[in-house]
Amino acid sequence: MMHDLQPVPAVLVKIVPMVVDNHLFAFRPEQPLADIMPGQFVEVSISGVGSFPVSSCDLVRDGRIMSCIRRAGRVTDALYRLKEGDTVGLRGPFGNGFPLQRFAGHDVLLIAGGLGMAPLRGLLQALLEDHDRQGRIMVLYGSREPGGLLFYDELVGLSQQGRISVRFSVDFAETLPGPHPQVFCRIGLVSELLEGLQFAPRRTVAAVCGPPALYRCVLEELALTGIAPARIFVTLERRMRCGIGECCHCVTGGRYICRDGPVFSLEQLRGMAGAI
Ligand SMILES: Cc1cc2nc3c(=O)[nH]c(=O)nc-3n(C[C@H](O)[C@H](O)[C@H](O)COP(=O)(O)OP(=O)(O)OC[C@H]3O[C@@H](n4cnc5c(N)ncnc54)[C@H](O)[C@@H]3O)c2cc1C
Ligand code: FES
């Protein structure tokens, strides 16, 4: 696995606009990086501008790394000004990723808010491509407004094929997305989608990704349903610099988020003061 501080040149092979200020970017590194596991991240650098961490929203296919990236500030803005064929730098993959072996043989509950769907979509792809997998996959996904729901058609399609069940929430909307008979959508917070959800907590592993306001309330709510805290996972976002546990930029609750995380269980988080 390459953990060098020197970025590898990578060609921006495809840019696909999804929703406003959220595009899919496919990168092809000139030297292959180690496969990125769901929940791990790479550092994308743009010459003369800076770098930022980003997760992959898909499995690495034909050497291509796919990320859904929001235009958030200085460096992502510079990325949005590039075009297909331009070159960026990539370092990584970094971090632990989701412990896929802990998901085997269990029902899976994925809970995402906003851009949090991007890393969870990578996890979802890994679960769907594991043909030995047994158990249900339930997705609860909330966004501020219907137009912000990422991968909406894909999630609806998977639900119509019976491969997942999905429930959406939006903070506000004049009209709800649809109509899709199998798809549930309500106005409210994503945590409210747990209401009335039929599932077996003792058989379930949960993964959560979204803004801090989401995981602050939803993690303990999941524990109250009876899912063991050791089987509730969240991926944390912190400002990163080196990505390899050397600069201390990301240290929270005595742990390096870049190296020991970014994925932690609720059991671990309860011992990390200030992490959530
Ligand atoms: C492990 C990890 C995975 C990530 N995966 C994705 C992804 O899949 N897609 C994606 O679009 N983004 C992802 N991000 C967030 C992404 O790294 C930031 O949006 C990016 O750093 C913004 O850089 P910028 O220079 O464009 O913005 P800046 O100018 O640095 O910041 C713009 C705004 O965002 C805030 N901000 C920037 N970084 C963070 C952070 N880490 N935590 C909280 N607030 C922040 C700043 O305070 C500021 O308000 C991930 C972050 C981490 C740590
Ligand atoms: S980003 Fe440098 S120690 Fe984590």
mmCIF file of C-alpha atoms and ligand atoms in Angstrom:
data_model
loop_
_atom_site.group_PDB
_atom_site.id
_atom_site.type_symbol
_atom_site.label_atom_id
_atom_site.label_comp_id
_atom_site.label_asym_id
_atom_site.label_seq_id
_atom_site.Cartn_x
_atom_site.Cartn_y
_atom_site.Cartn_z
ATOM 1 C CA MET A 1 0.000 0.000 0.000
ATOM 2 C CA MET A 2 1.407 3.377 -0.935
ATOM 3 C CA HIS A 3 1.573 5.800 1.983
ATOM 4 C CA ASP A 4 4.032 8.244 0.500
ATOM 5 C CA LEU A 5 3.610 11.971 1.016
ATOM 6 C CA GLN A 6 4.428 12.408 -2.687
ATOM 7 C CA PRO A 7 1.228 12.462 -4.806
ATOM 8 C CA VAL A 8 0.914 10.183 -7.838
ATOM 9 C CA PRO A 9 -0.246 12.001 -11.021
ATOM 10 C CA ALA A 10 -3.793 11.002 -11.950
ATOM 11 C CA VAL A 11 -5.795 11.925 -15.043
ATOM 12 C CA LEU A 12 -9.290 13.262 -14.574
ATOM 13 C CA VAL A 13 -10.936 10.876 -17.022
ATOM 14 C CA LYS A 14 -14.604 11.709 -16.478
ATOM 15 C CA ILE A 15 -16.694 14.437 -14.892
ATOM 16 C CA VAL A 16 -20.427 13.801 -14.489
ATOM 17 C CA PRO A 17 -22.633 16.533 -12.994
ATOM 18 C CA MET A 18 -25.121 15.021 -10.545
ATOM 19 C CA VAL A 19 -26.935 17.668 -8.555
ATOM 20 C CA VAL A 20 -25.960 21.335 -8.204
ATOM 21 C CA ASP A 21 -22.328 21.639 -7.056
ATOM 22 C CA ASN A 22 -21.981 17.867 -6.663
ATOM 23 C CA HIS A 23 -20.177 16.137 -9.519
ATOM 24 C CA LEU A 24 -18.836 12.633 -9.986
ATOM 25 C CA PHE A 25 -15.106 12.692 -10.772
ATOM 26 C CA ALA A 26 -13.278 9.629 -12.117
ATOM 27 C CA PHE A 27 -9.492 9.637 -11.665
ATOM 28 C CA ARG A 28 -7.027 7.247 -13.293
ATOM 29 C CA PRO A 29 -3.685 7.246 -11.419
ATOM 30 C CA GLU A 30 -0.593 6.814 -13.604
ATOM 31 C CA GLN A 31 0.648 4.203 -11.115
ATOM 32 C CA PRO A 32 -2.098 2.080 -9.578
ATOM 33 C CA LEU A 33 -2.853 2.832 -5.926
ATOM 34 C CA ALA A 34 -3.864 0.028 -3.589
ATOM 35 C CA ASP A 35 -7.610 -0.690 -3.846
ATOM 36 C CA ILE A 36 -9.646 1.753 -1.789
ATOM 37 C CA MET A 37 -11.879 -0.035 0.673
ATOM 38 C CA PRO A 38 -15.275 1.537 1.426
ATOM 39 C CA GLY A 39 -14.776 4.227 4.064
ATOM 40 C CA GLN A 40 -11.106 4.821 3.270
ATOM 41 C CA PHE A 41 -10.041 8.094 1.644
ATOM 42 C CA VAL A 42 -7.470 9.575 -0.708
ATOM 43 C CA GLU A 43 -5.931 13.059 -0.725
ATOM 44 C CA VAL A 44 -6.556 14.894 -4.002
ATOM 45 C CA SER A 45 -4.033 17.663 -4.662
ATOM 46 C CA ILE A 46 -4.142 20.420 -7.228
ATOM 47 C CA SER A 47 -0.833 21.956 -8.113
ATOM 48 C CA GLY A 48 -0.350 25.428 -6.669
ATOM 49 C CA VAL A 49 -3.673 25.320 -4.804
ATOM 50 C CA GLY A 50 -3.726 22.623 -2.112
ATOM 51 C CA SER A 51 -5.270 19.269 -1.287
ATOM 52 C CA PHE A 52 -8.341 17.743 0.348
ATOM 53 C CA PRO A 53 -9.456 14.308 1.544
ATOM 54 C CA VAL A 54 -12.204 12.478 -0.297
ATOM 55 C CA SER A 55 -13.732 9.029 -0.089
ATOM 56 C CA SER A 56 -14.542 6.783 -2.988
ATOM 57 C CA CYS A 57 -18.202 6.274 -3.895
ATOM 58 C CA ASP A 58 -17.566 3.091 -5.871
ATOM 59 C CA LEU A 59 -15.280 0.101 -5.994
ATOM 60 C CA VAL A 60 -12.109 0.731 -7.992
ATOM 61 C CA ARG A 61 -13.000 -0.388 -11.537
ATOM 62 C CA ASP A 62 -10.415 -0.681 -14.359
ATOM 63 C CA GLY A 63 -7.979 1.279 -12.184
ATOM 64 C CA ARG A 64 -10.421 4.206 -11.963
ATOM 65 C CA ILE A 65 -11.253 5.840 -8.664
ATOM 66 C CA MET A 66 -14.671 7.456 -8.545
ATOM 67 C CA SER A 67 -15.630 10.163 -6.064
ATOM 68 C CA CYS A 68 -18.676 12.355 -5.641
ATOM 69 C CA ILE A 69 -17.256 15.756 -4.723
ATOM 70 C CA ARG A 70 -19.081 18.856 -3.534
ATOM 71 C CA ARG A 71 -17.775 22.295 -4.446
ATOM 72 C CA ALA A 72 -17.153 23.451 -0.864
ATOM 73 C CA GLY A 73 -14.300 25.948 -0.931
ATOM 74 C CA ARG A 74 -10.913 26.880 -2.335
ATOM 75 C CA VAL A 75 -9.478 23.541 -3.498
ATOM 76 C CA THR A 76 -12.692 21.866 -4.598
ATOM 77 C CA ASP A 77 -13.506 25.057 -6.500
ATOM 78 C CA ALA A 78 -10.183 24.697 -8.344
ATOM 79 C CA LEU A 79 -11.100 21.069 -9.138
ATOM 80 C CA TYR A 80 -14.408 22.230 -10.623
ATOM 81 C CA ARG A 81 -12.460 24.505 -13.001
ATOM 82 C CA LEU A 82 -10.503 21.517 -14.423
ATOM 83 C CA LYS A 83 -11.698 19.554 -17.434
ATOM 84 C CA GLU A 84 -11.497 15.934 -18.551
ATOM 85 C CA GLY A 85 -7.892 15.073 -19.468
ATOM 86 C CA ASP A 86 -6.347 17.385 -16.849
ATOM 87 C CA THR A 87 -4.085 15.978 -14.156
ATOM 88 C CA VAL A 88 -4.335 16.104 -10.362
ATOM 89 C CA GLY A 89 -2.262 14.390 -7.659
ATOM 90 C CA LEU A 90 -3.503 11.488 -5.532
ATOM 91 C CA ARG A 91 -2.140 10.034 -2.286
ATOM 92 C CA GLY A 92 -3.503 7.092 -0.372
ATOM 93 C CA PRO A 93 -5.610 5.188 0.316
ATOM 94 C CA PHE A 94 -5.650 6.154 3.976
ATOM 95 C CA GLY A 95 -7.626 5.132 7.029
ATOM 96 C CA ASN A 96 -9.286 1.938 8.152
ATOM 97 C CA GLY A 97 -12.512 1.767 6.129
ATOM 98 C CA PHE A 98 -15.645 -0.125 7.170
ATOM 99 C CA PRO A 99 -14.940 -3.553 8.701
ATOM 100 C CA LEU A 100 -16.685 -5.547 5.946
ATOM 101 C CA GLN A 101 -16.253 -8.844 7.810
ATOM 102 C CA ARG A 102 -18.500 -7.440 10.565
ATOM 103 C CA PHE A 103 -21.272 -6.883 7.987
ATOM 104 C CA ALA A 104 -21.197 -10.477 6.711
ATOM 105 C CA GLY A 105 -24.234 -12.545 7.661
ATOM 106 C CA HIS A 106 -26.084 -9.521 9.083
ATOM 107 C CA ASP A 107 -28.873 -7.258 7.936
ATOM 108 C CA VAL A 108 -27.425 -3.842 7.147
ATOM 109 C CA LEU A 109 -28.899 -0.436 7.885
ATOM 110 C CA LEU A 110 -27.236 2.473 6.075
ATOM 111 C CA ILE A 111 -28.146 5.979 7.248
ATOM 112 C CA ALA A 112 -26.913 8.964 5.254
ATOM 113 C CA GLY A 113 -27.448 12.689 5.352
ATOM 114 C CA GLY A 114 -26.621 14.870 2.339
ATOM 115 C CA LEU A 115 -23.173 14.174 0.934
ATOM 116 C CA GLY A 116 -22.830 11.318 3.441
ATOM 117 C CA MET A 117 -24.428 9.143 0.759
ATOM 118 C CA ALA A 118 -21.138 9.268 -1.202
ATOM 119 C CA PRO A 119 -19.010 7.035 1.068
ATOM 120 C CA LEU A 120 -22.026 4.881 1.933
ATOM 121 C CA ARG A 121 -22.667 4.311 -1.759
ATOM 122 C CA GLY A 122 -19.153 2.788 -1.909
ATOM 123 C CA LEU A 123 -20.087 0.498 0.971
ATOM 124 C CA LEU A 124 -23.421 -0.339 -0.683
ATOM 125 C CA GLN A 125 -21.646 -1.345 -3.911
ATOM 126 C CA ALA A 126 -19.323 -3.664 -1.961
ATOM 127 C CA LEU A 127 -22.288 -5.286 -0.185
ATOM 128 C CA LEU A 128 -24.253 -5.722 -3.433
ATOM 129 C CA GLU A 129 -21.287 -7.289 -5.211
ATOM 130 C CA ASP A 130 -20.711 -9.852 -2.458
ATOM 131 C CA HIS A 131 -22.718 -12.696 -3.962
ATOM 132 C CA ASP A 132 -22.339 -14.823 -0.816
ATOM 133 C CA ARG A 133 -23.994 -12.133 1.247
ATOM 134 C CA GLN A 134 -27.222 -12.882 3.035
ATOM 135 C CA GLY A 135 -29.488 -10.465 4.806
ATOM 136 C CA ARG A 136 -31.455 -7.332 4.025
ATOM 137 C CA ILE A 137 -30.004 -3.968 3.107
ATOM 138 C CA MET A 138 -32.010 -0.968 4.285
ATOM 139 C CA VAL A 139 -31.100 2.588 3.263
ATOM 140 C CA LEU A 140 -32.399 5.678 5.051
ATOM 141 C CA TYR A 141 -31.319 8.825 3.254
ATOM 142 C CA GLY A 142 -32.132 12.459 3.984
ATOM 143 C CA SER A 143 -31.372 15.681 2.200
ATOM 144 C CA ARG A 144 -32.369 19.319 2.604
ATOM 145 C CA GLU A 145 -34.513 19.224 -0.528
ATOM 146 C CA PRO A 146 -35.535 16.613 -3.131
ATOM 147 C CA GLY A 147 -33.086 17.949 -5.747
ATOM 148 C CA GLY A 148 -30.187 17.258 -3.370
ATOM 149 C CA LEU A 149 -30.740 13.495 -3.102
ATOM 150 C CA LEU A 150 -27.637 11.915 -4.654
ATOM 151 C CA PHE A 151 -27.925 8.612 -6.572
ATOM 152 C CA TYR A 152 -31.721 8.916 -6.260
ATOM 153 C CA ASP A 153 -32.611 7.031 -9.476
ATOM 154 C CA GLU A 154 -30.084 4.317 -8.743
ATOM 155 C CA LEU A 155 -31.401 3.792 -5.205
ATOM 156 C CA VAL A 156 -34.994 3.719 -6.471
ATOM 157 C CA GLY A 157 -33.980 1.206 -9.181
ATOM 158 C CA LEU A 158 -32.306 -1.077 -6.615
ATOM 159 C CA SER A 159 -35.382 -0.889 -4.444
ATOM 160 C CA GLN A 160 -37.642 -1.755 -7.382
ATOM 161 C CA GLN A 161 -35.429 -4.768 -8.113
ATOM 162 C CA GLY A 162 -35.917 -5.824 -4.474
ATOM 163 C CA ARG A 163 -32.180 -5.631 -3.745
ATOM 164 C CA ILE A 164 -32.532 -2.956 -1.056
ATOM 165 C CA SER A 165 -35.302 -1.160 0.736
ATOM 166 C CA VAL A 166 -35.019 2.605 0.784
ATOM 167 C CA ARG A 167 -36.669 5.497 2.624
ATOM 168 C CA PHE A 168 -35.967 9.126 1.840
ATOM 169 C CA SER A 169 -36.551 12.274 3.853
ATOM 170 C CA VAL A 170 -36.263 15.924 2.873
ATOM 171 C CA ASP A 171 -36.197 18.912 5.217
ATOM 172 C CA PHE A 172 -38.632 20.827 3.047
ATOM 173 C CA ALA A 173 -40.374 20.379 -0.308
ATOM 174 C CA GLU A 174 -43.405 21.610 -2.194
ATOM 175 C CA THR A 175 -43.713 18.249 -3.907
ATOM 176 C CA LEU A 176 -42.058 15.016 -2.903
ATOM 177 C CA PRO A 177 -40.020 13.040 -5.456
ATOM 178 C CA GLY A 178 -41.723 10.144 -7.188
ATOM 179 C CA PRO A 179 -44.242 8.790 -7.662
ATOM 180 C CA HIS A 180 -42.539 5.447 -7.165
ATOM 181 C CA PRO A 181 -44.910 2.983 -5.493
ATOM 182 C CA GLN A 182 -42.192 1.164 -3.545
ATOM 183 C CA VAL A 183 -40.424 4.285 -2.361
ATOM 184 C CA PHE A 184 -41.179 5.995 0.871
ATOM 185 C CA CYS A 185 -40.410 9.700 1.199
ATOM 186 C CA ARG A 186 -41.408 12.102 3.945
ATOM 187 C CA ILE A 187 -40.733 15.646 5.032
ATOM 188 C CA GLY A 188 -38.660 15.647 8.197
ATOM 189 C CA LEU A 189 -35.310 14.587 9.555
ATOM 190 C CA VAL A 190 -33.567 11.439 8.435
ATOM 191 C CA SER A 191 -33.578 10.147 12.030
ATOM 192 C CA GLU A 192 -37.406 10.148 11.849
ATOM 193 C CA LEU A 193 -37.194 7.487 9.112
ATOM 194 C CA LEU A 194 -36.399 4.982 11.863
ATOM 195 C CA GLU A 195 -39.994 5.371 13.098
ATOM 196 C CA GLY A 196 -41.983 2.302 12.149
ATOM 197 C CA LEU A 197 -39.040 0.628 10.402
ATOM 198 C CA GLN A 198 -39.369 -3.120 10.883
ATOM 199 C CA PHE A 199 -35.980 -4.703 11.512
ATOM 200 C CA ALA A 200 -34.243 -7.117 13.849
ATOM 201 C CA PRO A 201 -31.696 -5.116 15.907
ATOM 202 C CA ARG A 202 -29.783 -8.177 17.090
ATOM 203 C CA ARG A 203 -29.161 -9.205 13.485
ATOM 204 C CA THR A 204 -28.334 -5.709 12.237
ATOM 205 C CA VAL A 205 -25.143 -3.755 11.583
ATOM 206 C CA ALA A 206 -25.544 -0.007 11.006
ATOM 207 C CA ALA A 207 -23.331 2.487 9.170
ATOM 208 C CA VAL A 208 -23.928 6.232 9.417
ATOM 209 C CA CYS A 209 -22.435 9.103 7.455
ATOM 210 C CA GLY A 210 -23.481 12.723 7.352
ATOM 211 C CA PRO A 211 -23.102 16.025 9.111
ATOM 212 C CA PRO A 212 -22.357 16.007 12.870
ATOM 213 C CA ALA A 213 -25.943 17.075 13.635
ATOM 214 C CA LEU A 214 -27.106 13.787 12.112
ATOM 215 C CA TYR A 215 -24.823 11.406 13.914
ATOM 216 C CA ARG A 216 -25.107 13.210 17.252
ATOM 217 C CA CYS A 217 -28.759 12.203 17.468
ATOM 218 C CA VAL A 218 -28.959 9.068 15.368
ATOM 219 C CA LEU A 219 -26.142 6.997 16.895
ATOM 220 C CA GLU A 220 -27.646 6.789 20.375
ATOM 221 C CA GLU A 221 -31.120 6.331 18.853
ATOM 222 C CA LEU A 222 -29.805 3.282 17.022
ATOM 223 C CA ALA A 223 -28.383 1.924 20.264
ATOM 224 C CA LEU A 224 -31.796 2.427 21.901
ATOM 225 C CA THR A 225 -33.391 0.226 19.230
ATOM 226 C CA GLY A 226 -31.175 -2.614 20.509
ATOM 227 C CA ILE A 227 -28.333 -2.650 17.966
ATOM 228 C CA ALA A 228 -25.110 -3.307 19.898
ATOM 229 C CA PRO A 229 -22.850 -0.179 20.026
ATOM 230 C CA ALA A 230 -20.001 -2.319 18.661
ATOM 231 C CA ARG A 231 -22.130 -2.869 15.504
ATOM 232 C CA ILE A 232 -22.981 0.806 14.905
ATOM 233 C CA PHE A 233 -20.345 2.461 12.712
ATOM 234 C CA VAL A 234 -19.877 6.079 11.737
ATOM 235 C CA THR A 235 -17.343 7.749 9.524
ATOM 236 C CA LEU A 236 -15.994 10.996 10.988
ATOM 237 C CA GLU A 237 -14.916 14.057 9.041
ATOM 238 C CA ARG A 238 -12.014 16.100 10.330
ATOM 239 C CA ARG A 239 -9.641 18.476 8.674
ATOM 240 C CA MET A 240 -6.751 16.303 7.488
ATOM 241 C CA ARG A 241 -3.270 17.189 6.382
ATOM 242 C CA CYS A 242 -0.778 14.295 6.196
ATOM 243 C CA GLY A 243 -3.338 11.437 6.311
ATOM 244 C CA ILE A 244 -0.840 9.097 7.963
ATOM 245 C CA GLY A 245 -0.778 9.997 11.652
ATOM 246 C CA GLU A 246 2.246 12.300 11.555
ATOM 247 C CA CYS A 247 1.026 15.910 11.744
ATOM 248 C CA CYS A 248 -1.520 15.573 14.614
ATOM 249 C CA HIS A 249 -3.893 17.815 12.664
ATOM 250 C CA CYS A 250 -6.841 15.444 13.012
ATOM 251 C CA VAL A 251 -6.392 14.183 16.582
ATOM 252 C CA THR A 252 -9.714 13.971 18.440
ATOM 253 C CA GLY A 253 -10.465 12.192 21.694
ATOM 254 C CA GLY A 254 -6.905 10.876 21.770
ATOM 255 C CA ARG A 255 -7.203 9.118 18.391
ATOM 256 C CA TYR A 256 -5.847 9.933 14.946
ATOM 257 C CA ILE A 257 -8.971 10.200 12.792
ATOM 258 C CA CYS A 258 -6.901 9.761 9.609
ATOM 259 C CA ARG A 259 -5.128 6.600 10.711
ATOM 260 C CA ASP A 260 -7.258 4.962 13.449
ATOM 261 C CA GLY A 261 -10.459 6.013 11.620
ATOM 262 C CA PRO A 262 -12.220 7.661 9.937
ATOM 263 C CA VAL A 263 -14.616 4.779 10.717
ATOM 264 C CA PHE A 264 -15.339 4.188 14.407
ATOM 265 C CA SER A 265 -17.956 2.176 16.250
ATOM 266 C CA LEU A 266 -20.246 3.850 18.749
ATOM 267 C CA GLU A 267 -18.559 1.713 21.403
ATOM 268 C CA GLN A 268 -15.223 3.354 20.532
ATOM 269 C CA LEU A 269 -16.711 6.848 20.244
ATOM 270 C CA ARG A 270 -18.140 6.685 23.746
ATOM 271 C CA GLY A 271 -14.519 6.600 24.967
ATOM 272 C CA MET A 272 -13.368 9.481 22.740
ATOM 273 C CA ALA A 273 -14.197 12.770 24.447
ATOM 274 C CA GLY A 274 -15.278 15.476 21.998
ATOM 275 C CA ALA A 275 -15.446 13.170 18.979
ATOM 276 C CA ILE A 276 -19.192 13.662 18.474
HETATM 277 C C1 LIG B 1 -12.416 11.195 5.431
HETATM 278 C C2 LIG B 1 -13.090 12.273 4.638
HETATM 279 C C3 LIG B 1 -13.854 11.922 3.519
HETATM 280 C C4 LIG B 1 -14.474 12.929 2.768
HETATM 281 N N1 LIG B 1 -15.200 12.533 1.671
HETATM 282 C C5 LIG B 1 -15.764 13.489 0.896
HETATM 283 C C6 LIG B 1 -16.497 13.113 -0.288
HETATM 284 O O1 LIG B 1 -16.667 11.929 -0.610
HETATM 285 N N2 LIG B 1 -16.995 14.115 -1.043
HETATM 286 C C7 LIG B 1 -16.831 15.457 -0.714
HETATM 287 O O2 LIG B 1 -17.309 16.317 -1.452
HETATM 288 N N3 LIG B 1 -16.190 15.827 0.402
HETATM 289 C C8 LIG B 1 -15.638 14.877 1.208
HETATM 290 N N4 LIG B 1 -14.950 15.258 2.333
HETATM 291 C C9 LIG B 1 -14.925 16.690 2.698
HETATM 292 C C10 LIG B 1 -13.872 17.419 1.881
HETATM 293 O O3 LIG B 1 -12.589 16.983 2.276
HETATM 294 C C11 LIG B 1 -13.990 18.942 2.117
HETATM 295 O O4 LIG B 1 -15.218 19.394 1.567
HETATM 296 C C12 LIG B 1 -12.833 19.643 1.430
HETATM 297 O O5 LIG B 1 -11.709 19.518 2.276
HETATM 298 C C13 LIG B 1 -13.116 21.091 1.171
HETATM 299 O O6 LIG B 1 -11.904 21.654 0.697
HETATM 300 P P1 LIG B 1 -11.878 23.105 0.078
HETATM 301 O O7 LIG B 1 -10.463 23.600 0.090
HETATM 302 O O8 LIG B 1 -12.569 23.128 -1.228
HETATM 303 O O9 LIG B 1 -12.736 23.919 1.090
HETATM 304 P P2 LIG B 1 -12.257 24.870 2.264
HETATM 305 O O10 LIG B 1 -12.066 26.221 1.668
HETATM 306 O O11 LIG B 1 -11.131 24.249 3.022
HETATM 307 O O12 LIG B 1 -13.531 24.796 3.203
HETATM 308 C C14 LIG B 1 -14.845 25.125 2.794
HETATM 309 C C15 LIG B 1 -15.769 24.980 3.987
HETATM 310 O O13 LIG B 1 -15.856 23.608 4.404
HETATM 311 C C16 LIG B 1 -15.384 23.470 5.748
HETATM 312 N N5 LIG B 1 -14.605 22.224 5.805
HETATM 313 C C17 LIG B 1 -13.628 21.859 4.978
HETATM 314 N N6 LIG B 1 -13.170 20.627 5.319
HETATM 315 C C18 LIG B 1 -13.888 20.222 6.355
HETATM 316 C C19 LIG B 1 -13.901 19.046 7.146
HETATM 317 N N7 LIG B 1 -13.087 18.015 6.928
HETATM 318 N N8 LIG B 1 -14.785 18.986 8.148
HETATM 319 C C20 LIG B 1 -15.633 19.997 8.396
HETATM 320 N N9 LIG B 1 -15.690 21.132 7.676
HETATM 321 C C21 LIG B 1 -14.827 21.242 6.674
HETATM 322 C C22 LIG B 1 -14.550 24.700 6.013
HETATM 323 O O14 LIG B 1 -14.512 25.036 7.388
HETATM 324 C C23 LIG B 1 -15.284 25.750 5.202
HETATM 325 O O15 LIG B 1 -16.422 26.215 5.867
HETATM 326 C C24 LIG B 1 -14.345 14.289 3.126
HETATM 327 C C25 LIG B 1 -13.586 14.641 4.252
HETATM 328 C C26 LIG B 1 -12.966 13.657 4.997
HETATM 329 C C27 LIG B 1 -12.150 14.052 6.197
HETATM 330 S S1 FES B 2 -4.000 14.223 9.198
HETATM 331 FE FE1 FES B 2 -1.958 14.286 9.993
HETATM 332 S S2 FES B 2 -2.125 13.093 11.795
HETATM 333 FE FE2 FES B 2 -4.073 12.883 10.860
#
